Amino acid sequence: MSGYAARNPYLKDFKYRDTVEVKDGALSLTKEEHAMIDRFVRINQAGETAAVTIYKGQMAVLGGDPELKTLLTHMRDQEIGHLEIMDRHIADFKVRPTVLQPAAVAGGYMLGVVSALLGVRSAMTCTEAVETKIGAHYNDQLRDLHKLNHPELDDLKRTIAKCRDEELEHLDTAVDHGARMAPLYKLQFELIKGGCAVAIWLCARI
């Protein structure tokens, strides 16, 4: 686990039901808890979709450098693993994906390409900004989930924590590779982080 990660502590259906089926059992949730789980899972799937395509976009520009290709491939492959987890959560909790999934694909790829065209350091600034927002977002989700004393949610908690820790490792990697030395670093960082906040807000509601 990276230094940054080590420092961090840490359904709604189309029709609300009395229980949510989870593997071999059933999980009783209030209507408000259903809605919270639904929101978390939908946002997470869209976010991991965008993350995969961000790295694909960066690799399209920077993949000619063997060292960078190895680095970006490693982070992309971890994001693919995260997306597989979130796809499973979508199925397990019978959550409707956001209608913005195509926008997550296109927007993530575009962000990856543009950040890479601005240079390696700007690509790393992009990673730092995205992972800063996503790491904090996963922490917020975990705090809310730990208030629910349902053993059937333990897998959801564990997998979100795993994704959180790996996102924060990506953040550390980006900083180590010059993210904060990019031109107009603060402006780039805040714009991208703010864009992530807007995307989270939209995906929670649409």
Protein backbone atom coordinates (compact mmCIF):
# COMPACT_ATOMS: atom_id res chain seq x y z
CA MET A 1 0.00 0.00 0.00
CA SER A 2 1.33 3.45 -0.87
CA GLY A 3 2.13 6.09 1.73
CA TYR A 4 -0.93 8.16 0.82
CA ALA A 5 -3.26 5.18 1.01
CA ALA A 6 -1.78 4.08 4.33
CA ARG A 7 -2.57 7.47 5.83
CA ASN A 8 -6.26 7.26 4.95
CA PRO A 9 -8.61 5.48 7.42
CA TYR A 10 -10.44 3.59 5.62
CA LEU A 11 -30.40 0.13 -4.17
CA LYS A 12 -32.49 1.42 -5.31
CA ASP A 13 -34.07 -0.99 -7.83
CA PHE A 14 -36.38 0.21 -10.58
CA LYS A 15 -39.06 -0.62 -8.01
CA TYR A 16 -38.22 -0.56 -4.37
CA ARG A 17 -38.52 -3.99 -2.81
CA ASP A 18 -38.71 -5.16 0.76
CA THR A 19 -35.39 -6.98 0.32
CA VAL A 20 -32.43 -6.93 -2.02
CA GLU A 21 -31.26 -10.37 -3.11
CA VAL A 22 -27.53 -10.79 -2.56
CA LYS A 23 -26.04 -14.12 -3.60
CA ASP A 24 -27.63 -16.81 -1.40
CA GLY A 25 -29.37 -14.53 1.07
CA ALA A 26 -31.56 -11.49 1.21
CA LEU A 27 -30.67 -8.09 2.59
CA SER A 28 -33.29 -5.92 4.28
CA LEU A 29 -32.77 -2.23 3.67
CA THR A 30 -34.89 0.83 4.18
CA LYS A 31 -36.04 2.78 1.16
CA GLU A 32 -33.36 5.40 1.88
CA GLU A 33 -30.65 2.74 2.16
CA HIS A 34 -31.76 1.20 -1.13
CA ALA A 35 -31.36 4.60 -2.75
CA MET A 36 -27.90 5.13 -1.25
CA ILE A 37 -26.57 1.76 -2.45
CA ASP A 38 -28.07 2.34 -5.88
CA ARG A 39 -26.40 5.74 -6.09
CA PHE A 40 -23.00 4.47 -4.96
CA VAL A 41 -22.93 1.53 -7.36
CA ARG A 42 -24.11 3.57 -10.34
CA ILE A 43 -21.52 6.31 -9.76
CA ASN A 44 -18.73 3.81 -9.21
CA GLN A 45 -19.39 1.94 -12.45
CA ALA A 46 -19.38 5.17 -14.44
CA GLY A 47 -16.24 6.40 -12.70
CA GLU A 48 -14.29 3.23 -13.34
CA THR A 49 -15.49 3.24 -16.96
CA ALA A 50 -14.05 6.72 -17.37
CA ALA A 51 -10.82 5.75 -15.60
CA VAL A 52 -10.17 2.88 -18.01
CA THR A 53 -10.68 5.12 -21.03
CA ILE A 54 -8.53 7.94 -19.57
CA TYR A 55 -5.57 5.58 -19.50
CA LYS A 56 -6.41 4.27 -22.98
CA GLY A 57 -6.38 7.85 -24.25
CA GLN A 58 -3.05 8.59 -22.57
CA MET A 59 -1.55 5.40 -23.97
CA ALA A 60 -2.64 6.37 -27.47
CA VAL A 61 -0.39 9.43 -27.21
CA LEU A 62 2.38 8.35 -24.85
CA GLY A 63 2.48 4.60 -25.49
CA GLY A 64 5.54 4.86 -27.72
CA ASP A 65 7.74 5.33 -24.67
CA PRO A 66 8.37 1.80 -23.27
CA GLU A 67 8.67 2.97 -19.66
CA LEU A 68 5.51 5.06 -19.81
CA LYS A 69 3.66 2.30 -21.62
CA THR A 70 4.50 -0.13 -18.83
CA LEU A 71 3.40 2.35 -16.17
CA LEU A 72 0.15 3.30 -17.90
CA THR A 73 -0.64 -0.31 -18.76
CA HIS A 74 -0.29 -1.30 -15.10
CA MET A 75 -2.67 1.44 -13.95
CA ARG A 76 -5.11 0.77 -16.80
CA ASP A 77 -5.21 -2.94 -15.95
CA GLN A 78 -5.99 -2.15 -12.31
CA GLU A 79 -8.83 0.10 -13.48
CA ILE A 80 -10.15 -2.71 -15.68
CA GLY A 81 -10.20 -4.88 -12.57
CA HIS A 82 -12.09 -2.16 -10.70
CA LEU A 83 -14.64 -1.91 -13.52
CA GLU A 84 -15.20 -5.68 -13.42
CA ILE A 85 -15.94 -5.34 -9.70
CA MET A 86 -18.39 -2.50 -10.30
CA ASP A 87 -20.11 -4.40 -13.11
CA ARG A 88 -20.60 -7.27 -10.65
CA HIS A 89 -22.09 -4.87 -8.10
CA ILE A 90 -24.49 -3.58 -10.75
CA ALA A 91 -25.71 -7.15 -11.29
CA ASP A 92 -25.69 -8.18 -7.61
CA PHE A 93 -27.75 -5.20 -6.46
CA LYS A 94 -29.82 -4.93 -9.67
CA VAL A 95 -28.87 -1.29 -10.18
CA ARG A 96 -29.74 0.70 -13.29
CA PRO A 97 -26.53 2.06 -14.83
CA THR A 98 -26.40 5.77 -15.54
CA VAL A 99 -27.55 6.82 -18.98
CA LEU A 100 -24.29 8.80 -19.09
CA GLN A 101 -22.16 5.67 -19.57
CA PRO A 102 -21.41 6.57 -23.23
CA ALA A 103 -20.36 10.05 -22.08
CA ALA A 104 -18.06 8.46 -19.50
CA VAL A 105 -16.36 6.47 -22.26
CA ALA A 106 -16.01 9.40 -24.66
CA GLY A 107 -15.19 11.99 -22.02
CA GLY A 108 -12.61 9.80 -20.31
CA TYR A 109 -10.82 9.04 -23.56
CA MET A 110 -10.82 12.68 -24.59
CA LEU A 111 -9.44 13.76 -21.21
CA GLY A 112 -6.71 11.16 -21.49
CA VAL A 113 -5.69 12.25 -24.97
CA VAL A 114 -5.74 15.98 -24.24
CA SER A 115 -3.82 15.65 -20.98
CA ALA A 116 -1.19 13.50 -22.72
CA LEU A 117 -0.86 15.94 -25.62
CA LEU A 118 0.04 18.60 -23.05
CA GLY A 119 2.96 16.44 -21.94
CA VAL A 120 3.81 13.64 -19.55
CA ARG A 121 3.60 15.90 -16.49
CA SER A 122 0.15 17.13 -17.45
CA ALA A 123 -0.97 13.52 -17.96
CA MET A 124 0.23 12.85 -14.42
CA THR A 125 -1.57 15.96 -13.17
CA CYS A 126 -4.73 14.50 -14.67
CA THR A 127 -4.18 11.24 -12.79
CA GLU A 128 -3.46 13.06 -9.54
CA ALA A 129 -6.58 15.21 -9.83
CA VAL A 130 -8.89 12.33 -10.74
CA GLU A 131 -7.54 10.03 -8.05
CA THR A 132 -7.67 12.77 -5.41
CA LYS A 133 -11.39 13.21 -6.04
CA ILE A 134 -12.15 9.52 -6.44
CA GLY A 135 -10.14 8.50 -3.38
CA ALA A 136 -12.03 11.00 -1.24
CA HIS A 137 -15.32 9.91 -2.82
CA TYR A 138 -14.68 6.25 -1.98
CA ASN A 139 -13.76 7.26 1.58
CA ASP A 140 -17.09 9.07 1.89
CA GLN A 141 -18.93 5.99 0.65
CA LEU A 142 -17.12 3.75 3.12
CA ARG A 143 -18.02 6.01 6.03
CA ASP A 144 -21.70 5.78 5.08
CA LEU A 145 -21.56 2.03 4.46
CA HIS A 146 -19.92 1.33 7.81
CA LYS A 147 -23.03 2.80 9.44
CA LEU A 148 -25.06 -0.08 7.98
CA ASN A 149 -24.67 -3.19 10.08
CA HIS A 150 -25.47 -5.74 7.37
CA PRO A 151 -22.92 -8.59 6.96
CA GLU A 152 -24.16 -9.00 3.38
CA LEU A 153 -22.60 -5.63 2.59
CA ASP A 154 -19.13 -6.72 3.73
CA ASP A 155 -18.05 -7.65 0.20
CA LEU A 156 -19.18 -4.25 -1.09
CA LYS A 157 -17.19 -2.52 1.65
CA ARG A 158 -14.08 -4.63 1.01
CA THR A 159 -14.08 -4.11 -2.72
CA ILE A 160 -14.63 -0.37 -2.48
CA ALA A 161 -11.76 -0.19 0.03
CA LYS A 162 -9.53 -2.18 -2.34
CA CYS A 163 -10.36 0.15 -5.22
CA ARG A 164 -9.82 3.19 -2.99
CA ASP A 165 -6.36 2.03 -1.97
CA GLU A 166 -5.28 1.33 -5.54
CA GLU A 167 -6.60 4.70 -6.74
CA LEU A 168 -4.49 6.39 -4.07
CA GLU A 169 -1.47 4.38 -5.19
CA HIS A 170 -2.05 5.81 -8.67
CA LEU A 171 -2.12 9.27 -7.08
CA ASP A 172 1.27 8.65 -5.45
CA THR A 173 2.66 7.34 -8.73
CA ALA A 174 1.51 10.46 -10.57
CA VAL A 175 3.14 12.75 -8.00
CA ASP A 176 6.36 10.72 -8.18
CA HIS A 177 6.37 11.18 -11.97
CA GLY A 178 6.17 14.97 -11.93
CA ALA A 179 2.46 15.77 -11.73
CA ARG A 180 3.12 18.89 -9.66
CA MET A 181 5.75 20.15 -12.08
CA ALA A 182 3.30 20.49 -14.97
CA PRO A 183 2.75 23.93 -16.51
CA LEU A 184 -0.22 25.70 -14.91
CA TYR A 185 -0.38 22.79 -12.50
CA LYS A 186 -2.87 24.29 -10.06
CA LEU A 187 -5.24 25.36 -12.84
CA GLN A 188 -5.16 21.96 -14.51
CA PHE A 189 -5.57 20.16 -11.21
CA GLU A 190 -8.58 22.18 -10.06
CA LEU A 191 -10.32 22.06 -13.45
CA ILE A 192 -10.04 18.29 -13.68
CA LYS A 193 -11.00 17.70 -10.06
CA GLY A 194 -13.97 20.03 -10.47
CA GLY A 195 -15.01 18.19 -13.62
CA CYS A 196 -14.96 14.93 -11.67
CA ALA A 197 -17.21 16.45 -9.02
CA VAL A 198 -19.71 17.52 -11.68
CA ALA A 199 -19.64 14.07 -13.29
CA ILE A 200 -20.28 12.40 -9.92
CA TRP A 201 -23.21 14.71 -9.26
CA LEU A 202 -24.75 13.99 -12.66
CA CYS A 203 -24.27 10.22 -12.56
CA ALA A 204 -25.90 10.07 -9.15
CA ARG A 205 -29.07 11.55 -10.59
CA ILE A 206 -29.36 10.41 -14.21
